[in-house]
Structure formats: C-alpha cells, structure tokens
Short mmCIF file of C-alpha atoms in Angstrom, two decimals:
data_model
loop_
_atom_site.label_atom_id
_atom_site.label_comp_id
_atom_site.label_asym_id
_atom_site.label_seq_id
_atom_site.Cartn_x
_atom_site.Cartn_y
_atom_site.Cartn_z
CA MET D 79 33.54 20.79 19.17
CA GLY D 80 32.90 20.43 15.42
CA PHE D 81 30.80 18.12 13.28
CA PRO D 82 31.59 14.45 12.71
CA LYS D 83 33.06 13.61 9.31
CA GLU D 84 29.72 12.90 7.56
CA TYR D 85 28.40 16.34 8.56
CA GLN D 86 31.51 18.38 7.74
CA PHE D 87 29.87 19.95 4.70
CA LEU D 88 27.51 21.82 7.04
CA SER D 89 30.38 24.11 8.02
CA GLU D 90 30.47 25.39 4.42
CA LEU D 91 26.89 26.60 4.96
CA GLY D 92 27.87 28.54 8.08
CA LEU D 93 26.33 25.99 10.45
CA GLY D 94 27.76 24.71 13.69
CA PRO D 95 26.78 22.18 16.36
CA ARG D 96 24.69 24.94 18.03
CA ASN D 97 23.00 27.68 16.00
CA PRO D 98 20.95 30.82 16.71
CA GLY D 99 17.62 30.39 14.93
CA CYS D 100 16.44 33.97 14.48
CA TYR D 101 17.68 36.44 11.88
CA ALA D 102 16.28 39.82 12.93
CA ASN D 103 17.43 43.33 12.02
CA GLY D 104 20.45 41.94 10.21
CA THR D 105 21.85 39.90 13.10
CA TRP D 106 21.63 36.30 14.31
CA ARG D 107 20.10 35.73 17.72
CA GLY D 108 17.78 33.37 19.55
CA ASP D 109 16.28 33.56 23.01
CA GLY D 110 13.76 30.73 22.79
CA PRO D 111 13.87 26.98 23.49
CA VAL D 112 16.82 24.86 22.36
CA VAL D 113 15.72 22.12 19.93
CA GLY D 114 17.49 19.39 18.03
CA SER D 115 17.60 18.76 14.30
CA TYR D 116 17.45 15.04 13.50
CA ASN D 117 18.46 12.86 10.57
CA PRO D 118 15.37 10.79 9.67
CA ALA D 119 17.60 8.06 8.19
CA ASN D 120 18.78 7.09 11.69
CA ASN D 121 17.13 9.58 14.08
CA HIS D 122 20.54 10.82 15.24
CA ARG D 123 20.85 14.45 16.25
CA ILE D 124 22.59 16.59 13.63
CA ALA D 125 22.83 19.88 15.53
CA GLU D 126 21.04 22.14 18.00
CA VAL D 127 19.10 25.31 17.25
CA VAL D 128 18.07 28.09 19.62
CA GLU D 129 14.58 29.04 18.46
CA ALA D 130 13.17 32.56 18.35
CA SER D 131 11.23 33.89 21.30
CA ILE D 132 8.20 36.14 21.03
CA GLN D 133 10.45 39.06 21.98
CA ASP D 134 12.80 38.09 19.13
CA TYR D 135 9.78 38.11 16.85
CA GLU D 136 8.67 41.57 17.96
CA ASP D 137 12.16 43.04 17.61
CA GLY D 138 12.46 41.50 14.16
CA MET D 139 9.08 42.84 13.05
CA GLN D 140 9.83 46.38 14.22
CA ALA D 141 13.02 46.42 12.15
CA CYS D 142 11.27 44.80 9.19
CA THR D 143 8.54 47.46 9.25
CA GLU D 144 11.18 50.19 8.96
CA ALA D 145 13.07 48.32 6.24
CA ALA D 146 9.86 48.04 4.21
CA LYS D 147 9.79 51.83 3.83
CA ILE D 148 13.21 51.66 2.16
CA TRP D 149 12.77 48.52 0.06
CA MET D 150 9.52 49.56 -1.62
CA GLN D 151 11.22 52.75 -2.86
CA VAL D 152 13.92 50.78 -4.69
CA PRO D 153 13.00 50.55 -8.41
CA ALA D 154 11.63 47.14 -9.34
CA PRO D 155 14.45 46.28 -11.83
CA LYS D 156 17.00 47.08 -9.10
CA ARG D 157 15.12 44.74 -6.77
CA GLY D 158 15.32 42.16 -9.54
CA GLU D 159 19.10 42.61 -9.61
CA ILE D 160 19.30 41.79 -5.89
CA VAL D 161 17.27 38.62 -6.41
CA ARG D 162 19.54 37.73 -9.36
CA GLN D 163 22.49 37.91 -6.98
CA ILE D 164 20.61 35.68 -4.51
CA GLY D 165 20.22 33.13 -7.31
CA ASP D 166 23.94 33.28 -8.07
CA ALA D 167 24.79 32.87 -4.37
CA LEU D 168 22.53 29.81 -4.22
CA ARG D 169 24.31 28.37 -7.28
CA THR D 170 27.63 28.41 -5.43
CA LYS D 171 26.03 26.42 -2.56
CA LEU D 172 23.76 24.20 -4.67
CA GLN D 173 25.41 20.90 -3.77
CA GLN D 174 25.86 21.68 -0.07
CA LEU D 175 22.36 23.08 0.48
CA GLY D 176 20.80 20.28 -1.57
CA ARG D 177 22.68 17.76 0.55
CA LEU D 178 21.40 19.43 3.71
CA VAL D 179 17.81 19.23 2.43
CA SER D 180 18.26 15.49 1.92
CA LEU D 181 19.97 15.02 5.28
CA GLU D 182 17.44 16.94 7.37
CA MET D 183 14.20 16.27 5.43
CA GLY D 184 14.89 12.74 4.17
CA LYS D 185 14.28 13.08 0.40
CA ILE D 186 16.86 11.51 -1.92
CA LEU D 187 19.83 13.63 -2.98
CA ALA D 188 18.58 14.22 -6.54
CA GLU D 189 15.37 15.67 -5.11
CA GLY D 190 17.26 17.72 -2.51
CA ILE D 191 19.44 19.32 -5.16
CA GLY D 192 16.40 19.75 -7.40
CA GLU D 193 14.65 21.65 -4.63
CA VAL D 194 17.45 24.20 -4.35
CA GLN D 195 17.55 24.44 -8.15
CA GLU D 196 13.88 25.36 -7.98
CA ILE D 197 14.69 28.48 -5.94
CA ILE D 198 17.45 29.36 -8.40
CA ASP D 199 14.97 28.99 -11.25
CA MET D 200 12.54 31.25 -9.40
CA CYS D 201 15.27 33.86 -8.99
CA ASP D 202 15.91 33.76 -12.74
CA TYR D 203 12.19 33.98 -13.48
CA VAL D 204 11.53 37.03 -11.32
CA VAL D 205 14.51 38.98 -12.68
CA GLY D 206 12.51 39.25 -15.90
CA LEU D 207 9.30 39.78 -13.96
CA SER D 208 10.85 42.82 -12.25
CA ARG D 209 10.54 44.67 -15.58
CA GLN D 210 7.01 43.42 -16.29
CA LEU D 211 4.89 44.39 -13.29
CA ASN D 212 2.55 46.04 -15.73
CA GLY D 213 -0.77 47.71 -15.10
CA SER D 214 -3.48 48.38 -17.68
CA ILE D 215 -4.75 51.43 -19.52
CA ILE D 216 -8.56 51.29 -19.52
CA PRO D 217 -10.72 53.33 -21.92
CA SER D 218 -12.76 55.91 -20.07
CA GLU D 219 -16.34 56.71 -21.06
CA ARG D 220 -15.76 60.35 -20.06
CA PRO D 221 -14.01 62.89 -22.32
CA ASN D 222 -10.56 64.09 -21.23
CA HIS D 223 -10.26 61.29 -18.69
CA MET D 224 -7.80 58.40 -18.45
CA MET D 225 -8.15 55.25 -16.35
CA MET D 226 -5.26 53.01 -15.39
CA GLU D 227 -4.32 50.30 -12.93
CA VAL D 228 -1.38 50.99 -10.63
CA TRP D 229 0.34 48.18 -8.72
CA ASN D 230 2.13 48.97 -5.45
CA PRO D 231 3.86 46.78 -2.84
CA LEU D 232 1.89 45.45 0.11
CA GLY D 233 4.80 46.12 2.47
CA ILE D 234 5.53 42.85 4.27
CA VAL D 235 4.70 39.27 3.25
CA GLY D 236 4.68 36.49 5.84
CA VAL D 237 5.71 33.04 4.60
CA ILE D 238 5.09 29.89 6.67
CA THR D 239 6.51 26.76 5.02
CA ALA D 240 6.31 23.01 5.63
CA PHE D 241 8.96 20.32 6.14
CA ASN D 242 8.47 18.51 2.83
CA PHE D 243 9.83 21.43 0.79
CA PRO D 244 11.87 23.26 3.43
CA CYS D 245 13.27 25.89 1.04
CA ALA D 246 11.64 25.64 -2.43
CA VAL D 247 8.27 26.95 -1.27
CA LEU D 248 10.06 29.89 0.33
CA GLY D 249 11.49 30.60 -3.12
CA TRP D 250 8.07 30.49 -4.78
CA ASN D 251 6.92 33.22 -2.40
CA ALA D 252 9.98 35.23 -1.40
CA CYS D 253 11.43 35.73 -4.88
CA VAL D 254 8.15 37.15 -6.17
CA ALA D 255 7.44 39.13 -2.99
CA LEU D 256 10.89 40.77 -3.05
CA VAL D 257 10.71 41.97 -6.67
CA CYS D 258 7.20 43.24 -5.96
CA GLY D 259 8.74 45.51 -3.31
CA ASN D 260 7.85 43.62 -0.15
CA CYS D 261 9.98 42.61 2.80
CA VAL D 262 9.70 38.94 3.74
CA VAL D 263 9.16 37.36 7.15
CA TRP D 264 9.77 33.60 7.02
CA LYS D 265 8.94 30.89 9.53
CA GLY D 266 10.40 27.61 8.35
CA ALA D 267 9.18 24.22 9.54
CA PRO D 268 10.15 23.41 13.17
CA THR D 269 11.72 20.09 12.10
CA THR D 270 13.98 21.53 9.34
CA PRO D 271 15.61 24.48 11.15
CA LEU D 272 19.07 23.98 9.64
CA VAL D 273 17.70 24.45 6.11
CA THR D 274 15.99 27.63 7.32
CA ILE D 275 19.20 28.99 8.81
CA ALA D 276 21.44 28.04 5.88
CA THR D 277 19.06 29.51 3.28
CA THR D 278 18.63 32.70 5.30
CA GLU D 279 22.41 33.11 5.64
CA ILE D 280 22.87 32.97 1.86
CA ILE D 281 20.20 35.66 1.35
CA ALA D 282 21.54 37.77 4.24
CA GLN D 283 25.03 37.88 2.74
CA VAL D 284 23.65 39.29 -0.53
CA LEU D 285 21.74 42.04 1.30
CA GLU D 286 24.83 42.90 3.34
CA LYS D 287 27.06 43.01 0.25
CA ASN D 288 24.66 45.53 -1.31
CA ASN D 289 24.48 47.70 1.84
CA LEU D 290 20.79 47.00 2.22
CA PRO D 291 19.02 46.55 5.58
CA GLY D 292 19.19 42.92 6.69
CA ALA D 293 15.64 43.30 7.99
CA ILE D 294 14.37 43.15 4.39
CA PHE D 295 14.55 39.38 4.93
CA THR D 296 13.68 38.26 8.47
CA SER D 297 13.45 34.61 9.48
CA PHE D 298 12.45 32.63 12.53
CA CYS D 299 12.93 29.05 13.61
CA GLY D 300 10.14 28.26 16.03
CA GLY D 301 6.92 26.51 16.78
CA SER D 302 3.25 27.34 16.53
CA GLU D 303 3.55 30.47 18.69
CA ILE D 304 5.60 32.20 15.98
CA GLY D 305 3.17 31.09 13.28
CA GLU D 306 0.24 32.38 15.33
CA ALA D 307 2.03 35.71 15.83
CA ILE D 308 2.45 36.06 12.05
CA ALA D 309 -1.20 35.23 11.45
CA ARG D 310 -2.35 37.84 14.00
CA ASP D 311 0.09 40.59 13.02
CA LYS D 312 -1.65 43.54 11.33
CA ARG D 313 1.73 44.68 9.99
CA ILE D 314 1.69 41.69 7.61
CA PRO D 315 -0.95 42.28 4.88
CA LEU D 316 -0.42 38.87 3.22
CA VAL D 317 0.31 35.52 4.87
CA SER D 318 1.30 32.59 2.68
CA PHE D 319 0.82 29.29 4.50
CA THR D 320 1.75 25.80 3.34
CA GLY D 321 0.61 22.85 5.45
CA SER D 322 -2.41 20.82 6.44
CA THR D 323 -5.99 21.83 5.70
CA LYS D 324 -6.78 21.78 9.43
CA VAL D 325 -4.06 24.27 10.37
CA GLY D 326 -4.55 26.29 7.19
CA LEU D 327 -8.20 26.88 8.04
CA MET D 328 -7.19 28.24 11.46
CA VAL D 329 -4.59 30.53 9.86
CA GLN D 330 -7.15 31.78 7.35
CA GLN D 331 -9.72 32.54 10.05
CA THR D 332 -7.14 34.43 12.12
CA VAL D 333 -5.89 36.48 9.16
CA ASN D 334 -9.43 37.19 7.95
CA GLN D 335 -10.42 38.56 11.35
CA ARG D 336 -7.95 41.40 10.83
CA PHE D 337 -8.88 41.81 7.13
CA GLY D 338 -5.54 40.46 5.98
CA LYS D 339 -5.05 38.36 2.86
CA CYS D 340 -4.20 34.66 2.85
CA LEU D 341 -2.47 32.50 0.27
CA LEU D 342 -3.07 28.86 1.18
CA GLU D 343 -1.38 25.73 -0.20
CA LEU D 344 -2.95 22.86 1.72
CA SER D 345 -3.66 19.15 1.34
CA GLY D 346 -3.69 17.16 -1.89
CA ASN D 347 -5.38 13.84 -2.69
CA ASN D 348 -4.29 13.49 -6.27
CA ALA D 349 -5.44 10.95 -8.84
CA ILE D 350 -3.97 9.57 -12.04
CA ILE D 351 -6.45 8.18 -14.58
CA VAL D 352 -5.13 5.63 -17.09
CA MET D 353 -7.38 5.11 -20.13
CA ASP D 354 -7.50 2.01 -22.31
CA ASP D 355 -5.46 3.68 -25.09
CA ALA D 356 -2.69 4.93 -22.78
CA ASP D 357 1.04 4.32 -23.24
CA ILE D 358 1.33 1.78 -20.42
CA GLN D 359 5.09 1.99 -19.91
CA LEU D 360 5.00 5.80 -19.79
CA ALA D 361 2.14 5.70 -17.31
CA VAL D 362 3.83 3.09 -15.07
CA ARG D 363 7.00 5.20 -14.82
CA SER D 364 4.91 8.27 -14.07
CA VAL D 365 2.89 6.58 -11.34
CA LEU D 366 6.07 5.23 -9.72
CA PHE D 367 7.62 8.71 -9.50
CA ALA D 368 4.36 10.36 -8.46
CA ALA D 369 3.54 7.86 -5.70
CA VAL D 370 7.00 6.93 -4.38
CA GLY D 371 8.96 10.18 -4.86
CA THR D 372 9.77 11.97 -1.58
CA ALA D 373 8.36 8.85 0.13
CA GLY D 374 4.85 10.05 -0.70
CA GLN D 375 5.33 13.30 1.24
CA ARG D 376 4.59 15.77 -1.54
CA CYS D 377 1.30 17.65 -1.63
CA THR D 378 1.20 16.58 -5.30
CA THR D 379 1.90 12.89 -4.58
CA CYS D 380 -0.36 10.49 -6.49
CA ARG D 381 -2.55 8.85 -3.86
CA ARG D 382 -5.28 7.38 -6.12
CA LEU D 383 -4.74 5.39 -9.31
CA LEU D 384 -7.81 4.88 -11.51
CA LEU D 385 -7.34 2.17 -14.13
CA HIS D 386 -9.65 1.39 -17.05
CA GLU D 387 -11.03 -2.11 -16.59
CA SER D 388 -9.60 -3.33 -19.92
CA ILE D 389 -5.98 -2.63 -18.90
CA TYR D 390 -6.40 -3.02 -15.14
CA GLN D 391 -4.53 -6.26 -14.56
CA VAL D 392 -1.84 -5.68 -17.19
CA PHE D 393 -1.03 -2.29 -15.69
CA LEU D 394 -1.14 -3.55 -12.11
CA ASP D 395 1.21 -6.44 -12.89
CA GLN D 396 3.80 -4.06 -14.34
CA LEU D 397 3.42 -1.55 -11.53
CA THR D 398 3.76 -4.12 -8.74
CA ALA D 399 6.87 -5.50 -10.45
CA VAL D 400 8.64 -2.11 -10.44
CA TYR D 401 7.50 -1.39 -6.88
CA LYS D 402 9.32 -4.51 -5.71
CA GLN D 403 12.53 -3.15 -7.26
CA VAL D 404 12.46 0.20 -5.41
CA LYS D 405 15.63 0.61 -3.36
CA ILE D 406 14.80 1.95 0.10
CA GLY D 407 17.65 3.41 2.13
CA ASP D 408 19.82 6.35 3.11
CA PRO D 409 18.72 9.23 0.86
CA LEU D 410 22.33 10.36 0.45
CA GLU D 411 23.47 7.01 -0.95
CA LYS D 412 23.68 6.56 -4.71
CA GLY D 413 20.91 4.39 -6.14
CA THR D 414 18.38 5.03 -3.37
CA LEU D 415 14.94 5.74 -4.82
CA MET D 416 13.02 6.21 -1.57
CA GLY D 417 14.31 7.61 1.68
CA PRO D 418 12.65 7.61 5.10
CA LEU D 419 9.55 9.38 6.27
CA HIS D 420 10.41 12.66 7.94
CA THR D 421 9.70 11.76 11.58
CA ALA D 422 9.26 8.73 13.81
CA ALA D 423 5.67 9.90 14.38
CA SER D 424 5.06 9.69 10.61
CA LYS D 425 6.26 6.09 10.66
CA GLN D 426 3.84 5.26 13.47
CA HIS D 427 1.01 7.01 11.62
CA PHE D 428 1.78 4.93 8.52
CA ALA D 429 1.49 1.69 10.51
CA SER D 430 -1.80 2.70 12.15
CA SER D 431 -3.22 3.87 8.80
CA ILE D 432 -2.49 0.47 7.23
CA GLU D 433 -4.66 -1.13 9.91
CA VAL D 434 -7.48 1.34 9.14
CA ILE D 435 -7.13 0.57 5.42
CA LYS D 436 -7.49 -3.16 6.09
CA SER D 437 -10.52 -2.58 8.32
CA GLN D 438 -12.20 -0.69 5.44
CA GLY D 439 -11.74 -3.53 2.96
CA GLY D 440 -8.36 -2.54 1.52
CA LYS D 441 -6.28 -5.38 0.07
CA ILE D 442 -2.51 -4.88 0.33
CA LEU D 443 -0.90 -5.83 -2.98
CA VAL D 444 2.64 -4.61 -2.27
CA GLY D 445 4.32 -3.35 0.89
CA GLY D 446 2.11 -2.37 3.79
CA ALA D 447 4.66 -2.52 6.61
CA ALA D 448 7.22 -0.37 8.38
CA VAL D 449 10.86 -1.36 7.95
CA ASN D 450 12.57 -2.57 11.12
CA SER D 451 15.44 -0.09 11.45
CA ASP D 452 16.67 2.94 13.41
CA GLY D 453 15.37 5.21 10.65
CA ASN D 454 11.82 6.13 9.69
CA TYR D 455 11.61 3.71 6.77
CA VAL D 456 8.41 2.15 5.45
CA GLN D 457 7.59 0.06 2.40
CA PRO D 458 6.06 1.68 -0.69
CA THR D 459 2.53 0.31 -0.69
CA ILE D 460 -0.18 -0.46 -3.24
CA VAL D 461 -3.72 -1.05 -1.98
CA GLU D 462 -6.72 -2.33 -3.91
CA ILE D 463 -9.73 -0.56 -2.40
CA SER D 464 -13.18 0.82 -3.15
CA SER D 465 -13.40 4.52 -3.98
CA SER D 466 -16.16 4.77 -1.37
CA ALA D 467 -13.90 3.75 1.54
CA PRO D 468 -13.75 6.71 3.97
CA ILE D 469 -9.95 6.69 4.23
CA VAL D 470 -9.65 7.33 0.48
CA ARG D 471 -11.03 10.82 1.09
CA GLU D 472 -8.13 11.62 3.46
CA GLU D 473 -4.57 12.68 2.67
CA LEU D 474 -2.30 9.96 4.05
CA PHE D 475 1.11 11.64 3.91
CA GLY D 476 3.17 8.61 2.95
CA PRO D 477 3.87 6.17 0.08
CA VAL D 478 0.43 4.55 -0.04
CA LEU D 479 -1.28 4.25 -3.44
CA TYR D 480 -4.98 3.33 -3.70
CA VAL D 481 -5.91 1.46 -6.89
CA MET D 482 -9.44 1.46 -8.32
CA LYS D 483 -11.16 0.27 -11.51
CA PHE D 484 -13.49 2.24 -13.78
CA GLN D 485 -15.41 1.74 -17.05
CA THR D 486 -15.92 5.21 -18.55
CA LEU D 487 -14.12 8.56 -18.43
CA ARG D 488 -17.19 10.17 -16.86
CA GLU D 489 -17.03 7.65 -14.01
CA ALA D 490 -13.30 8.31 -13.55
CA ILE D 491 -13.81 12.07 -13.46
CA GLU D 492 -16.52 11.67 -10.82
CA ILE D 493 -14.14 9.60 -8.67
CA ASN D 494 -11.36 12.15 -9.20
CA ASN D 495 -13.63 15.00 -8.09
CA ALA D 496 -15.28 13.18 -5.19
CA VAL D 497 -12.64 14.05 -2.55
CA PRO D 498 -12.50 17.30 -0.53
CA GLN D 499 -9.07 18.23 -1.92
CA GLY D 500 -8.44 19.68 -5.38
CA LEU D 501 -4.74 20.14 -6.04
CA SER D 502 -3.36 18.00 -8.87
CA SER D 503 -4.66 15.41 -11.33
CA SER D 504 -3.46 13.57 -14.44
CA ILE D 505 -4.87 11.50 -17.28
CA PHE D 506 -3.02 9.17 -19.65
CA THR D 507 -4.63 8.99 -23.08
CA ARG D 508 -3.83 9.81 -26.73
CA LYS D 509 -7.40 10.68 -27.74
CA PRO D 510 -7.97 14.44 -28.23
CA GLU D 511 -11.67 14.19 -27.37
CA LEU D 512 -10.82 12.67 -23.97
CA ILE D 513 -8.07 15.21 -23.32
CA PHE D 514 -10.39 18.14 -23.93
CA GLN D 515 -13.15 16.62 -21.81
CA TRP D 516 -10.59 16.21 -19.02
CA ILE D 517 -9.34 19.81 -19.07
CA GLY D 518 -12.77 21.34 -19.75
CA PRO D 519 -15.51 22.64 -17.43
CA HIS D 520 -16.91 19.16 -16.73
CA GLY D 521 -13.49 17.56 -16.26
CA SER D 522 -11.04 17.66 -13.37
CA ASP D 523 -11.88 20.18 -10.64
CA CYS D 524 -8.22 20.57 -9.60
CA GLY D 525 -5.92 23.55 -9.94
CA ILE D 526 -3.37 21.40 -11.79
CA VAL D 527 -4.78 19.30 -14.64
CA ASN D 528 -2.14 17.24 -16.48
CA VAL D 529 -2.11 14.97 -19.53
CA ASN D 530 0.45 12.17 -19.99
CA ILE D 531 2.67 13.40 -17.14
CA PRO D 532 2.56 12.70 -13.37
CA THR D 533 0.68 14.73 -10.77
CA ASN D 534 3.93 16.05 -9.29
CA GLY D 535 6.97 17.87 -10.67
CA ALA D 536 5.27 21.17 -11.60
CA GLU D 537 7.25 23.77 -13.54
CA ILE D 538 7.71 27.19 -11.98
CA GLY D 539 6.37 29.07 -15.02
CA GLY D 540 2.78 28.10 -14.29
CA ALA D 541 0.71 29.16 -11.30
CA PHE D 542 0.86 26.42 -8.64
CA GLY D 543 -2.10 25.72 -6.37
CA GLY D 544 -5.45 24.01 -5.98
CA GLU D 545 -9.15 24.35 -5.29
CA LYS D 546 -11.56 23.29 -2.53
CA ALA D 547 -9.80 22.15 0.68
CA THR D 548 -6.43 22.77 -0.98
CA GLY D 549 -7.04 26.44 -0.25
CA GLY D 550 -7.32 28.21 -3.60
CA GLY D 551 -3.92 29.92 -3.45
CA ARG D 552 -1.55 30.31 -6.40
CA GLU D 553 2.23 30.58 -6.20
CA ALA D 554 5.26 30.79 -8.54
CA GLY D 555 4.57 31.75 -12.18
CA SER D 556 1.89 33.15 -14.48
CA ASP D 557 0.16 36.14 -12.83
CA SER D 558 0.64 34.91 -9.25
CA TRP D 559 2.65 38.09 -8.60
CA LYS D 560 -0.59 40.06 -8.40
CA GLN D 561 -1.34 38.53 -5.00
CA TYR D 562 1.80 40.18 -3.59
CA MET D 563 0.79 43.69 -4.66
CA ARG D 564 -1.93 46.23 -4.02
CA ARG D 565 -4.00 47.23 -7.05
CA SER D 566 -5.30 50.79 -7.39
CA THR D 567 -7.70 51.86 -10.12
CA CYS D 568 -6.64 55.41 -10.97
CA THR D 569 -8.81 57.85 -12.95
CA ILE D 570 -7.23 61.14 -14.10
CA ASN D 571 -9.27 64.11 -15.29
CA TYR D 572 -7.03 66.29 -17.46
CA GLY D 573 -9.87 68.51 -18.71
CA LYS D 574 -11.80 71.45 -17.24
CA GLU D 575 -15.25 69.84 -17.06
CA LEU D 576 -16.64 67.30 -14.57
CA PRO D 577 -18.64 64.75 -16.55
CA LEU D 578 -19.91 61.95 -14.30
CA ALA D 579 -19.89 58.25 -15.03
CA GLN D 580 -23.10 56.62 -16.33
CA GLY D 581 -24.14 60.04 -17.64
CA ILE D 582 -25.39 61.21 -14.24
CA ASN D 583 -26.29 64.92 -14.08
CA PHE D 584 -25.85 66.16 -10.52
CA GLY D 585 -27.52 69.57 -10.71
#
C-alpha cells in the first residue's frame, strides 16, 4: 500500500508507509519499537518507523569505529569534495525535503525549504574550510627549536538534534565534523523520524557512490535510550546536544564523567530592545518574524520585548495590528505565516502556561487561546507583564511575547541579562554610542548580540551559540571547527643541544 495523494512526494525521498529507522554499517535496519510520524496540522499519521534497538546501536558503533580509521586518513580537501557532493545531492531534493520538514515538524514551507538550504550552505562553507584547517607556528625561546600546533580528528562525533530544526542543526555539526576527519553518529528527534531517514539516505547515497564505508555516517531513530547510549559511549569523544537545559545538563554530566567533550545548544529566552530613536516599522517587522516565526519554537525566538517608554504605546499599537493579520493554518498552504505547534502536548502546555501568566499579573493584549481544530494550532500572543514575574525567566516554547517598558538603556540591559539563558539578543537604535554600549563588556551577556535585526535568522558564517544556561557551545562558522578536532602542541628540536625552557639548568 502506498501513500495517499498529498504524501506522494515522500516516495521521491525513498520513504514508504513503513520505514527502518537505523542506518548502520551501510545498511538500513531496525529492531526496536514501531512508532508513528504525525502531521501536526491535523494529527494524522504520515508513516511508521521501526526505531533502532540497543543492539542496532552497538552494531552501528562497532562499524563506525572501524570506518573512523579509514576516514581520518583521507586528505581533508578530499573529505571536502565528498561534502560538496552531499550539498549537490541535497540541492536536487531541496523542494521535497523542505516540504517534508514542513509536513512533519509544522513550520511553514518557506522555513522548511530554508532549513534544507541551510545545510547546503554549510556544505559550501566547509568545502573551503577543508583547505584551511590551519595550525600555528609559534616562536620558540630555545635555539634550533620549532613549535607548532597540529590539529587531528577526534574520531567520532555524536550529534543529538531537536524537533524544531530536524536537519539544519545536523548540518551545522556533521558538515564540519566530516571535513575535520570525523565519522558522525546522529540521533534525530523522536518526533521527526522521517526527516532523519530522508536526510540520511541522501548522505548514504553519496558515500556509496564514492565507494566509501557507509558507517562513516551512522544514524538512529529512537528515544532517550539511544541518546543515553551516545552520552555514555567512550568511543565518542565529542557529543553535540541540542535541546532543553534540563536534559542538556544531564547529557553534560554523563559525558563529563567519562572525560568526553560536550557541545551544548540549549534554551533561549531572547529579548529585543527598542530605543526611542529606532526605526519603528523595521522593528515591528523584525519582532513579528522573531516572535511568530516557527510558531515561537526556535531557540532564538524573541520572547521578551523591551520598549522605551516614549514609544511604548505607538509601537504596541502597530505590533498588535499586524499580529491580528497573521494567517494561521496548514504550513504547506500558500500565505500561511504561522503553522501549528509540533505536538498536541505542546498545545496543552500553551493553554496551561497562559493560565500561569494570568495568575502572575500578565495582561493578554492579543491572542492567548488555543484554536479549536484537529491540529495543534494556537493564537500568536502578546502579554503585558512585569519583568519580575517568575514565568518571564522561563522558556515557553510557543508564540508568546512578553512586553515590558523601560526608561534607560542601562535598565533595559539589566532586564535583558536577568534571565538564566543567554542565547540571542537585539537592539534597535541608530545611535553609535548606544550600539557600542550594547555590544561591549557591560552590554548584552548573550552569545548572539544583534543591532537592527531580529534575534533569529543567524547566518552560518558566524559561530552560533550562547552563554549561561544556553550551554556555551558554538556551532557552524568562524572557528567552531576547532571543537571537532584534537589540538597537539608540537615542539621539534633540530639541533644537537638540549636547552631547557625558562633557562633551567638540570645538572
């Protein structure tokens, strides 16, 4: 039995009504529980997936360990060529894979396609990087000595991704890890298994075409038991985890116990500050995209809006007007600006959170209710609330925007920095002195500090990540590649004497 008409495009991605969810040692298998993949727009089942068992995991890891010995010996520019081919393969499936992201995750089609484009962009980026994994030559204080830094692969990188970006975050990690000479072990989100399978199949075909071991890229659909196995596995020197702060802390503790390395991308509680000299229309458009995009389910979603008292009401009037025009509906339909939340549980959490907000003095200005439908739809919501309300310190993973008033930039910065999270932040102003205060040592304490753009929509060329409870990890561009390699400081004595450092004379 095949797919119904609206799901026919899934066949072009190699998917069927029932799919093995483990790619290990170059073959598809699955000996774990059978789970369903659901369309959040109507909660109908799309297809079934047979998840990986712990035995599948162990078999996959044994093969991956052997493949790592081969892959790290391939010259870095040749590894870059393989990733270039992965990018080209993704280009041929851009529309289909982007449509699947929208169907299974719930983000609108433009965002789904944009997510796949992000992996393609990462592939392009690391092709150049494969010829620039440079070390340093360091002056030695000793005659006839040379010091240098040598960068070598770690071996295997584990990547655990979340539902909100079911394939882009893989790209941030896997593209860099592969050109650095590492094999990749990927556990996708349990609720987006079809994206995991389809993305893996595209990568697997490139490896096969180049007569490379399929185990260079190993992937598992599964639940927490697979994630825990990755965190505990001493064969995986680096684990990259994207998800909640609560789970990320547990992953970090487990990995640290075996002296592994962790790259954490956790919760965000991001603020936009609008100063009295800001371009109001530009800021309104930015806040709309930052707060409503992906139905508020980005880690970089704007959750707090800080408005200067002199423009407070003018700005709020314009923002509430555009909020009321947001088209909510099927993410695959043209004109939809906000799709559903990812799961029915998220919809229930939204409703209960609104009650908590009201109990803490929050005043609902727009929205504030779930939409009565078969899908997981809710209304984009604006809440007037005090910055001291306890719920403002939490990451509510939905389209809820808290609005607050301030008098001075210093006050706004203190509010911005007062939450446990430290991912992204933005200010809207044209005054250079305010801009440089904002990005300076006494400004925003976030890893991403923007001016006159939203909190979300980061470019791949910069390092992505945050401080405090966001985890401190960095992915994608800049020098993030260094996390995926092992640094050795190498000193070579090419003379006949043995001078010691610091002028020590040892007899």
